[in-house]
mmCIF file of C-alpha atoms and ligand atoms in Angstrom:
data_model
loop_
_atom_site.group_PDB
_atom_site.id
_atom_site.type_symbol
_atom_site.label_atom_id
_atom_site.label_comp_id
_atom_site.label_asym_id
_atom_site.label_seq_id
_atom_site.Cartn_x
_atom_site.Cartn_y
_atom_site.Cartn_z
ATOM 1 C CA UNK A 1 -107.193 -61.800 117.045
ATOM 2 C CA UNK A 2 -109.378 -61.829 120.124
ATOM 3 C CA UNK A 3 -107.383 -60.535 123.282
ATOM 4 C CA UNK A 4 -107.771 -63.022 125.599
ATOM 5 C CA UNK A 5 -106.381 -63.034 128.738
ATOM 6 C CA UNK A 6 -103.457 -65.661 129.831
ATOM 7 C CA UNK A 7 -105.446 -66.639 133.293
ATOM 8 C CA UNK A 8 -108.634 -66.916 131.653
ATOM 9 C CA UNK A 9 -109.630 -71.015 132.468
ATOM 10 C CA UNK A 10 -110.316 -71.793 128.900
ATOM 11 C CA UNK A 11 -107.032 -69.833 127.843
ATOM 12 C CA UNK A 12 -105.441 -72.908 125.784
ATOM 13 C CA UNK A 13 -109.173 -73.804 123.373
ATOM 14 C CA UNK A 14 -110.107 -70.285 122.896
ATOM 15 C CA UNK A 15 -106.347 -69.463 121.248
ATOM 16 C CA UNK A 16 -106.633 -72.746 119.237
ATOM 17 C CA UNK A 17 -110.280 -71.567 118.328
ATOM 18 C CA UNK A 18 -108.660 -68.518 117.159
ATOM 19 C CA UNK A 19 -105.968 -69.734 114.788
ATOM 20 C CA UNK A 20 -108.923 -71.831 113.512
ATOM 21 C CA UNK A 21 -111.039 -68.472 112.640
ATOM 22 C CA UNK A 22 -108.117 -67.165 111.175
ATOM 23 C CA UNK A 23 -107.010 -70.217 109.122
ATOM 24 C CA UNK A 24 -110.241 -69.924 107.403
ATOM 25 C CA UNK A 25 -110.124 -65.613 106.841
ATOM 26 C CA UNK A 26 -107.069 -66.782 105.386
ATOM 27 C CA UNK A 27 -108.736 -69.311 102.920
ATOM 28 C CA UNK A 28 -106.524 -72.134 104.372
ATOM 29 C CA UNK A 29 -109.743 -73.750 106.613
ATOM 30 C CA UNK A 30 -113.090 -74.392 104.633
ATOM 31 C CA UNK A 31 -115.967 -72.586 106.811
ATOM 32 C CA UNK A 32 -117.228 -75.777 107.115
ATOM 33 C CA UNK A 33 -114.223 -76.795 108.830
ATOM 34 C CA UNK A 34 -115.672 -74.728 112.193
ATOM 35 C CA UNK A 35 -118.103 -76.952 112.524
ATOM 36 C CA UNK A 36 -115.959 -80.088 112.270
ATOM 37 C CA UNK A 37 -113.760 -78.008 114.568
ATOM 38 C CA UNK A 38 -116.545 -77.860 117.110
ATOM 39 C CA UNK A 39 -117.626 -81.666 116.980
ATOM 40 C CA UNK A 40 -113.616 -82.725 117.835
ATOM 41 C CA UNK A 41 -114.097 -79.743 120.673
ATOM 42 C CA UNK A 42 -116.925 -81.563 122.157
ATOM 43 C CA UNK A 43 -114.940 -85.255 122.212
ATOM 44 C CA UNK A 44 -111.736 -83.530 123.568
ATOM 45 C CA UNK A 45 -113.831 -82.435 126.317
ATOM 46 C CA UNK A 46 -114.711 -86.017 127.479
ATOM 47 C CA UNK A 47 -111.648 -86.811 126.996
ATOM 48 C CA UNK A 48 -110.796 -84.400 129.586
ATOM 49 C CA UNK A 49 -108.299 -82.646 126.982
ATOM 50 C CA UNK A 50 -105.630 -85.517 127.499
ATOM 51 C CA UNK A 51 -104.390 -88.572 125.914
ATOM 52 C CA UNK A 52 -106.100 -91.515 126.785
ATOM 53 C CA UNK A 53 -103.766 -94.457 127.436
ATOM 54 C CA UNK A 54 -105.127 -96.226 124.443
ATOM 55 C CA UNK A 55 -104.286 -93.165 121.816
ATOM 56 C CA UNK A 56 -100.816 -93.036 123.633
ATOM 57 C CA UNK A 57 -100.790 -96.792 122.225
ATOM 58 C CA UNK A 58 -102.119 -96.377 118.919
ATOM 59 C CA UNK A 59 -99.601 -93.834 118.777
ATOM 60 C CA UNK A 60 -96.811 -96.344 119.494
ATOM 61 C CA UNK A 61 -98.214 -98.797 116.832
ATOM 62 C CA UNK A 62 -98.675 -96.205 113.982
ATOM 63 C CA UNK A 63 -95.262 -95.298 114.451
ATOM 64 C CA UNK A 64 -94.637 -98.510 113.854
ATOM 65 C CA UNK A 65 -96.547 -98.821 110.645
ATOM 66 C CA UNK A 66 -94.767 -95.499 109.349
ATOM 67 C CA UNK A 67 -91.259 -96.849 109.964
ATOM 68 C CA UNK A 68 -92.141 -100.003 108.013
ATOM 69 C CA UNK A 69 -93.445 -98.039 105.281
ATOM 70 C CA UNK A 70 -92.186 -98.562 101.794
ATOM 71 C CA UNK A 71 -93.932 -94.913 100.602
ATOM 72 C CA UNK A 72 -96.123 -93.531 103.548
ATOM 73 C CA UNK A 73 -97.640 -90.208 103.203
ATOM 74 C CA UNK A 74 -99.369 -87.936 105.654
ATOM 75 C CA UNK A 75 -102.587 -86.727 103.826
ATOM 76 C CA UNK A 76 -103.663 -83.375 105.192
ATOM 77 C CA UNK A 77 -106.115 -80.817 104.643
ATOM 78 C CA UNK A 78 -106.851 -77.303 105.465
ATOM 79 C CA UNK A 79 -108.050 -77.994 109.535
ATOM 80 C CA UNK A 80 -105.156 -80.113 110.065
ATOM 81 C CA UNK A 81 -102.591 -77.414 108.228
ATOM 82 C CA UNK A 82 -104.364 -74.315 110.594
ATOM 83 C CA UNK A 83 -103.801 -76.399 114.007
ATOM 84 C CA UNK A 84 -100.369 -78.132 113.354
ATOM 85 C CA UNK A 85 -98.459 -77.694 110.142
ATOM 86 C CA UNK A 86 -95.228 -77.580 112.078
ATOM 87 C CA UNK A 87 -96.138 -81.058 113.914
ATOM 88 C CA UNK A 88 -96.909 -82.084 110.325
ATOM 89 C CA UNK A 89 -93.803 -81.058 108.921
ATOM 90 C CA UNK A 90 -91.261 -82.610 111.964
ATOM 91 C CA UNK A 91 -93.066 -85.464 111.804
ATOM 92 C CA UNK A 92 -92.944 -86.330 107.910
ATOM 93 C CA UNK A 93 -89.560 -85.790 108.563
ATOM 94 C CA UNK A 94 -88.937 -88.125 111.159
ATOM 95 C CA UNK A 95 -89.886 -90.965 109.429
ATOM 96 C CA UNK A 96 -88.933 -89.860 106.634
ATOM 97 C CA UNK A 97 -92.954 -89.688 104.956
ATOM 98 C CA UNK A 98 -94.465 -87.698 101.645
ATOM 99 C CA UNK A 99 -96.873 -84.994 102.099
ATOM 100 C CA UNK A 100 -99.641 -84.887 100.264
ATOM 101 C CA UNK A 101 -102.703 -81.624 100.220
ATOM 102 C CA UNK A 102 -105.904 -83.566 100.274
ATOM 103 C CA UNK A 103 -109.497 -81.482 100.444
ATOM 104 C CA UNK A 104 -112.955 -82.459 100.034
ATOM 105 C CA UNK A 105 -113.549 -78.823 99.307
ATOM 106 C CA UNK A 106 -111.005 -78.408 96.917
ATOM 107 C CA UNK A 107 -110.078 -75.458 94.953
ATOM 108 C CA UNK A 108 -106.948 -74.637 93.101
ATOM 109 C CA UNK A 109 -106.547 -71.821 95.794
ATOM 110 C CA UNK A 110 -106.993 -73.905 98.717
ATOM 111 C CA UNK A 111 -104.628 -76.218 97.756
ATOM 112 C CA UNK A 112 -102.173 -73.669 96.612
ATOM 113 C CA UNK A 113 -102.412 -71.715 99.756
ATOM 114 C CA UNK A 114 -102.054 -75.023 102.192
ATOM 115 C CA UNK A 115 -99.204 -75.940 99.861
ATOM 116 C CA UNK A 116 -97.163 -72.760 100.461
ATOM 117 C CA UNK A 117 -98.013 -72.843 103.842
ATOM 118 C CA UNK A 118 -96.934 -76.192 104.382
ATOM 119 C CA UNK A 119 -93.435 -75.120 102.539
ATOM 120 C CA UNK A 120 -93.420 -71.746 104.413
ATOM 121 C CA UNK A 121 -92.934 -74.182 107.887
ATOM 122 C CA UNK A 122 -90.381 -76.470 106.128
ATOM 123 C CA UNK A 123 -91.755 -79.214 104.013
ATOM 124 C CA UNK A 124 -89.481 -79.677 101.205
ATOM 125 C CA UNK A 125 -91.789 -80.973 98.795
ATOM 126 C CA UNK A 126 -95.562 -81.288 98.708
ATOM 127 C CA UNK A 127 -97.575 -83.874 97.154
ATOM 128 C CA UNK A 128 -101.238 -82.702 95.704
ATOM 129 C CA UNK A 129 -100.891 -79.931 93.589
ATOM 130 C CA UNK A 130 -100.633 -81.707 90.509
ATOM 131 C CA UNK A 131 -103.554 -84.650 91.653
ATOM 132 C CA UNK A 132 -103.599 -86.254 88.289
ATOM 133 C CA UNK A 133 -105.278 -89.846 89.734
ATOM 134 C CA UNK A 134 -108.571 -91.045 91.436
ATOM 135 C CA UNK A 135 -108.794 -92.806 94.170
ATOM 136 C CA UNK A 136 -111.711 -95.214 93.037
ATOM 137 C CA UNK A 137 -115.202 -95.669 94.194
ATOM 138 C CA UNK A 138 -115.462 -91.505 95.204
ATOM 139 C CA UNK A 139 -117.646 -89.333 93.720
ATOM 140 C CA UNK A 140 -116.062 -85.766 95.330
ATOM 141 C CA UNK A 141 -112.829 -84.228 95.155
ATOM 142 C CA UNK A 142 -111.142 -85.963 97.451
ATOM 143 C CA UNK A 143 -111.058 -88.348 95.211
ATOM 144 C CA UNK A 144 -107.875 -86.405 93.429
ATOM 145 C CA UNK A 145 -104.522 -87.947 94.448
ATOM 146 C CA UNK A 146 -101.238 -87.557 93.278
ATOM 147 C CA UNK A 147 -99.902 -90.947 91.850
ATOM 148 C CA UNK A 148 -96.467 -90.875 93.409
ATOM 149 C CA UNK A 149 -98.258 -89.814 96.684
ATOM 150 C CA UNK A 150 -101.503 -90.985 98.295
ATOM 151 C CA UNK A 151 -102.237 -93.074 94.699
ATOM 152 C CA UNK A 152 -99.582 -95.344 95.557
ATOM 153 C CA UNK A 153 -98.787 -94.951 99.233
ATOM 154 C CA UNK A 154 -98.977 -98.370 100.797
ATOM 155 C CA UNK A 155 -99.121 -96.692 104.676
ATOM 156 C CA UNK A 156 -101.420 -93.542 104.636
ATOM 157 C CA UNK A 157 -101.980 -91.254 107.716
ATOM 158 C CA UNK A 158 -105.064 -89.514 108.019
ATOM 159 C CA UNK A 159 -105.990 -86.924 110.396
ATOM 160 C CA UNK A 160 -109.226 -85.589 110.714
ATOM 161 C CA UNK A 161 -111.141 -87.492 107.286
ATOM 162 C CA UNK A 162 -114.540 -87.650 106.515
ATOM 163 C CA UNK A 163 -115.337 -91.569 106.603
ATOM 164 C CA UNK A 164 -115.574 -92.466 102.860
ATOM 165 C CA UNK A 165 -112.579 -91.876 101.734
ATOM 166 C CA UNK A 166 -111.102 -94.276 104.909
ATOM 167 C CA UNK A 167 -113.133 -96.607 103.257
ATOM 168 C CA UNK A 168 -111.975 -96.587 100.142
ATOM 169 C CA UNK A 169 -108.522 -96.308 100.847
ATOM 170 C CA UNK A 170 -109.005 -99.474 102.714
ATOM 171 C CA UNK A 171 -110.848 -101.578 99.555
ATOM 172 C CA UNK A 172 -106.925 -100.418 97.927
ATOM 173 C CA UNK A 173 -105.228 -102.640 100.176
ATOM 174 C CA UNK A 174 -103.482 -99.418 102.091
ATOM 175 C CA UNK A 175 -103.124 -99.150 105.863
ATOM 176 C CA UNK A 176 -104.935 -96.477 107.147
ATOM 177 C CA UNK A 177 -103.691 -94.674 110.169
ATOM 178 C CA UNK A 178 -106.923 -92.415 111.551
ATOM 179 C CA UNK A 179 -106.397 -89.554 113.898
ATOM 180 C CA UNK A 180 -110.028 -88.552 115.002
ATOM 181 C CA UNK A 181 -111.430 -87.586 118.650
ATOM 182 C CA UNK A 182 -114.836 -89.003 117.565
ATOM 183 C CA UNK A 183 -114.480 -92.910 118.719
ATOM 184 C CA UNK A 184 -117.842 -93.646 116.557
ATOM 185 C CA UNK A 185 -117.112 -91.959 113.746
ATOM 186 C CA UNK A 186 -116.977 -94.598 110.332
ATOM 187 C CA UNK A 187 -113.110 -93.555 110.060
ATOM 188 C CA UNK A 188 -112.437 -94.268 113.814
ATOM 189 C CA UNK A 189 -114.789 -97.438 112.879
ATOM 190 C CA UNK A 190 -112.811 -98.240 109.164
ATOM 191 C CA UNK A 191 -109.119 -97.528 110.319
ATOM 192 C CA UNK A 192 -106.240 -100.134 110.839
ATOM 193 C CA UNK A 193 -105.182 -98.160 113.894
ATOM 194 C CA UNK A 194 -107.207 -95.043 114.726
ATOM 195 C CA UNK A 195 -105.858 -92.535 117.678
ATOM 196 C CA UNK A 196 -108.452 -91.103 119.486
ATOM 197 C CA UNK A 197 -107.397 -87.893 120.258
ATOM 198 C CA UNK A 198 -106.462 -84.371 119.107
ATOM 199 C CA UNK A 199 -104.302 -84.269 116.018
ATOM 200 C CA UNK A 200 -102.567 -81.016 118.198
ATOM 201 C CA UNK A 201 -101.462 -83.867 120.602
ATOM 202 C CA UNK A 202 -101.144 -86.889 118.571
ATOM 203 C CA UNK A 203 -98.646 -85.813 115.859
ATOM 204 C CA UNK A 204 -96.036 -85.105 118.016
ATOM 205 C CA UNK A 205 -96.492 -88.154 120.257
ATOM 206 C CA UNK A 206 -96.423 -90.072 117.135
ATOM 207 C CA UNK A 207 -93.172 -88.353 116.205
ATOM 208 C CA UNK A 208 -91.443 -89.331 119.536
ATOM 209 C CA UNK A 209 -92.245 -92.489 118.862
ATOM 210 C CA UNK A 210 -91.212 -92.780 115.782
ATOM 211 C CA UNK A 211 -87.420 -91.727 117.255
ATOM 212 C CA UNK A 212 -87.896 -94.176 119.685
ATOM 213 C CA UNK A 213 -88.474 -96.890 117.291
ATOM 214 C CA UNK A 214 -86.304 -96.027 114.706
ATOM 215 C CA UNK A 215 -83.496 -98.583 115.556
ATOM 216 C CA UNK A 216 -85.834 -101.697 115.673
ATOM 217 C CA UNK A 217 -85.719 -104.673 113.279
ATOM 218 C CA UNK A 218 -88.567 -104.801 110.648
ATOM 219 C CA UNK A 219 -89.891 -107.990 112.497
ATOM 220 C CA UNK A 220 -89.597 -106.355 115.740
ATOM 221 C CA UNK A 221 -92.340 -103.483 114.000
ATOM 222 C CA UNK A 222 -94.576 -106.116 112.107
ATOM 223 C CA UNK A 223 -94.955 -107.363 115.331
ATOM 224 C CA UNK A 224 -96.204 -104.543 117.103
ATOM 225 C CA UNK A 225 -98.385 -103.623 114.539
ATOM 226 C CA UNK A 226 -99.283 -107.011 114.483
ATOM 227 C CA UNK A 227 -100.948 -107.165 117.702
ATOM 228 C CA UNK A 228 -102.966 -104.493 117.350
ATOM 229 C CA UNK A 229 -106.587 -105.113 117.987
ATOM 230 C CA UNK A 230 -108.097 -101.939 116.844
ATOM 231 C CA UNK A 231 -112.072 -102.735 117.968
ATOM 232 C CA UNK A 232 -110.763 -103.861 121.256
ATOM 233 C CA UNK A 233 -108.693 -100.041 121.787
ATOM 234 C CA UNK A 234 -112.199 -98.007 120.370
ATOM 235 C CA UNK A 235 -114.604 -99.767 123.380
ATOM 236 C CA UNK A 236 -111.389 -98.950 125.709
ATOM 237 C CA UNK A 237 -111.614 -95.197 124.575
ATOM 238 C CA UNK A 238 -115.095 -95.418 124.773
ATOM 239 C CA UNK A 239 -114.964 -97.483 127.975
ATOM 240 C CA UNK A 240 -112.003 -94.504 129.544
ATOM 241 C CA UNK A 241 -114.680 -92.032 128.505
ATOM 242 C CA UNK A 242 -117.484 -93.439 130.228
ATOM 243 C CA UNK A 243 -115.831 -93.661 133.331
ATOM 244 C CA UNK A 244 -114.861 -90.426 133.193
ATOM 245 C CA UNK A 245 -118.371 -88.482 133.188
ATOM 246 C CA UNK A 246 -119.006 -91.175 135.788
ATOM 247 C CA UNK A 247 -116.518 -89.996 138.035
ATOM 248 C CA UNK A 248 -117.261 -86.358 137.585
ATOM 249 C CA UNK A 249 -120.446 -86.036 139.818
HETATM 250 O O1 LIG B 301 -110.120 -78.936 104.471
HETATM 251 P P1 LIG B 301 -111.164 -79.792 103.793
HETATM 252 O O2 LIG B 301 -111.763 -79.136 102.601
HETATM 253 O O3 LIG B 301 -110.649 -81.166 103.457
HETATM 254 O O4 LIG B 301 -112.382 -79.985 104.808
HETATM 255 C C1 LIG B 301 -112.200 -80.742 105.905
HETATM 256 C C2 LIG B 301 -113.441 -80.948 106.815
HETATM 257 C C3 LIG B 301 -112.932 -80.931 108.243
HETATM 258 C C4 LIG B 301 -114.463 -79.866 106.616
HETATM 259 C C5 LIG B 301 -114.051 -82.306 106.475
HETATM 260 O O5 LIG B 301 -113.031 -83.281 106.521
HETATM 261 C C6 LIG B 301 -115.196 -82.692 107.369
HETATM 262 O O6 LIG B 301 -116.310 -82.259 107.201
HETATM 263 O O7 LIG B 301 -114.881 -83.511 108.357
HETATM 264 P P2 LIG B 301 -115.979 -84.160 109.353
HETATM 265 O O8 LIG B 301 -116.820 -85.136 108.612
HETATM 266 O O9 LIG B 301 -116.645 -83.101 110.148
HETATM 267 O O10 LIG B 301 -115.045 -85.009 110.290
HETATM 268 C C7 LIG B 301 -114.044 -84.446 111.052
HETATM 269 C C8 LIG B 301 -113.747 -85.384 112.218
HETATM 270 O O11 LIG B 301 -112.570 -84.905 112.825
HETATM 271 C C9 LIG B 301 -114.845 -85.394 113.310
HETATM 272 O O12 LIG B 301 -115.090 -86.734 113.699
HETATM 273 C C10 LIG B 301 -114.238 -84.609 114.476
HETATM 274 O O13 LIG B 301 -114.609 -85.148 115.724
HETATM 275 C C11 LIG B 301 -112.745 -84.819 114.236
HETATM 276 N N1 LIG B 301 -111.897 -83.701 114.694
HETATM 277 C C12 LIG B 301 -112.172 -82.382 114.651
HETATM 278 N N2 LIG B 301 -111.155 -81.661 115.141
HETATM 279 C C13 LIG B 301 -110.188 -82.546 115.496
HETATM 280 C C14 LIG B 301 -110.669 -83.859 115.203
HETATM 281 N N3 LIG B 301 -109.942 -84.955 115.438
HETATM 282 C C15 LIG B 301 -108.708 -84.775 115.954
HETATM 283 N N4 LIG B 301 -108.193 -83.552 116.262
HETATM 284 C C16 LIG B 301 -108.889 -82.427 116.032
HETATM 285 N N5 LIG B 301 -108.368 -81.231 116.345
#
């Protein structure tokens, strides 16, 4: 790893940029992963690197949606495993949720190596190794699904996707929980409740919330996922960033 000094202004990104870089030397991140790396870089930085009052929100509400799972699962892949397998891990816990291994580049190696990792930090079982079903209506790997995980889950949480899938987890009835710090993106776009923000952030705000929930009646959750108006929270992100770079000069 790059030695980078603790006072140097950037000090928190460029570590994260390095357990990206060596995620994928490790063949846990796909290279292409950088790049998707980069593009959530660029959002956190009009987001000013915190969590918009909205995301704390959507946080709140997919908490909600979690709890009142009958089989939620937390799909992740090899970016999401690199930047927060133990927020991953807590959090699956928490409510308790399934973990499934989920790539659009998928190789038996990949998978294997996020697997172990994901067990390495705690997770008692993982979902995906085995992906035996399709997830209709997608023509690339992540397609592959185990059916006692993301086949059948009826609450699925998503961090960092790639659009399609969203979409076609949707046209299966499931409700899709999006973490994304692209507001325009067709997952922010195709989500039940997307959470604009980093998925280094977001997990574990989900998590508290999730503890803070746990006692509440089933109505008392319908009802707060009920009332979410997810368009309405995307213009307010977009609205938050806005007046942001406004206010900057
Ligand atoms: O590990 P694999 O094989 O499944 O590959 C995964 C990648 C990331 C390569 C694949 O899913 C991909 O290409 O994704 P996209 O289409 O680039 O979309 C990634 C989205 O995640 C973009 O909208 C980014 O803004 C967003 N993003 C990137 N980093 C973060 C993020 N959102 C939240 N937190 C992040 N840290």
């Amino acid at each position: 790893m790059a030695d980078i000094p603790k006072n140097h202004p950037r000090y928190a990104s460029l570590m994260t940029r390095e357990k990206i870089s060596q995620a994928m030397k490790d063949g846990i991140v796909h290279e292409t992963g950088l790049i998707a790396h980069g593009r959530g870089e660029a959002f956190d930085y009009l987001l000013g690197e915190t969590t918009p009052p909205a995301a704390e929100r959507a946080c709140k509400v997919a908490a909600a949606a979690l709890l009142n799972a009958k089989n939620p699962v937390l799909s992740v892949n090899g970016n999401v495993v690199a930047l927060a397998v133990d927020e991953c891990v807590r959090l699956a816990d928490s409510v308790p949720a399934k973990i499934e291994v989920n790539l659009f580049h998928r190789t038996k190696e990949r998978v294997d190596k996020i697997s172990d990792e994901l067990r390495r930090c705690g997770a008692k079982k993982v979902y995906g190794e085995n992906a035996d079903v399709k997830i209709p209506g997608l023509d690339h790997d992540r397609a592959l699904c185990d059916k006692n995980g993301i086949f059948s889950a009826d609450v699925i949480l998503v961090p960092l996707e790639d659009g399609d899938r969203c979409c076609a987890l949707k046209n299966m009835k499931k409700t899709v929980i999006a973490i994304d710090l692209n507001p325009l993106s067709r997952t922010a776009k195709t989500a039940d409740i997307t959470i604009v923000d980093n998925v280094i952030r977001a997990l574990p705000t989900i998590e508290q919330w999730v503890y803070k929930l746990k006692d509440e009646s089933v109505d008392e959750l319908n009802d707060i996922v009920g009332m979410w108006d997810n368009e309405k929270k995307l213009s307010e992100i977009l609205f938050f960033m806005s007046k942001r770079l406004n206010s900057l000069y």
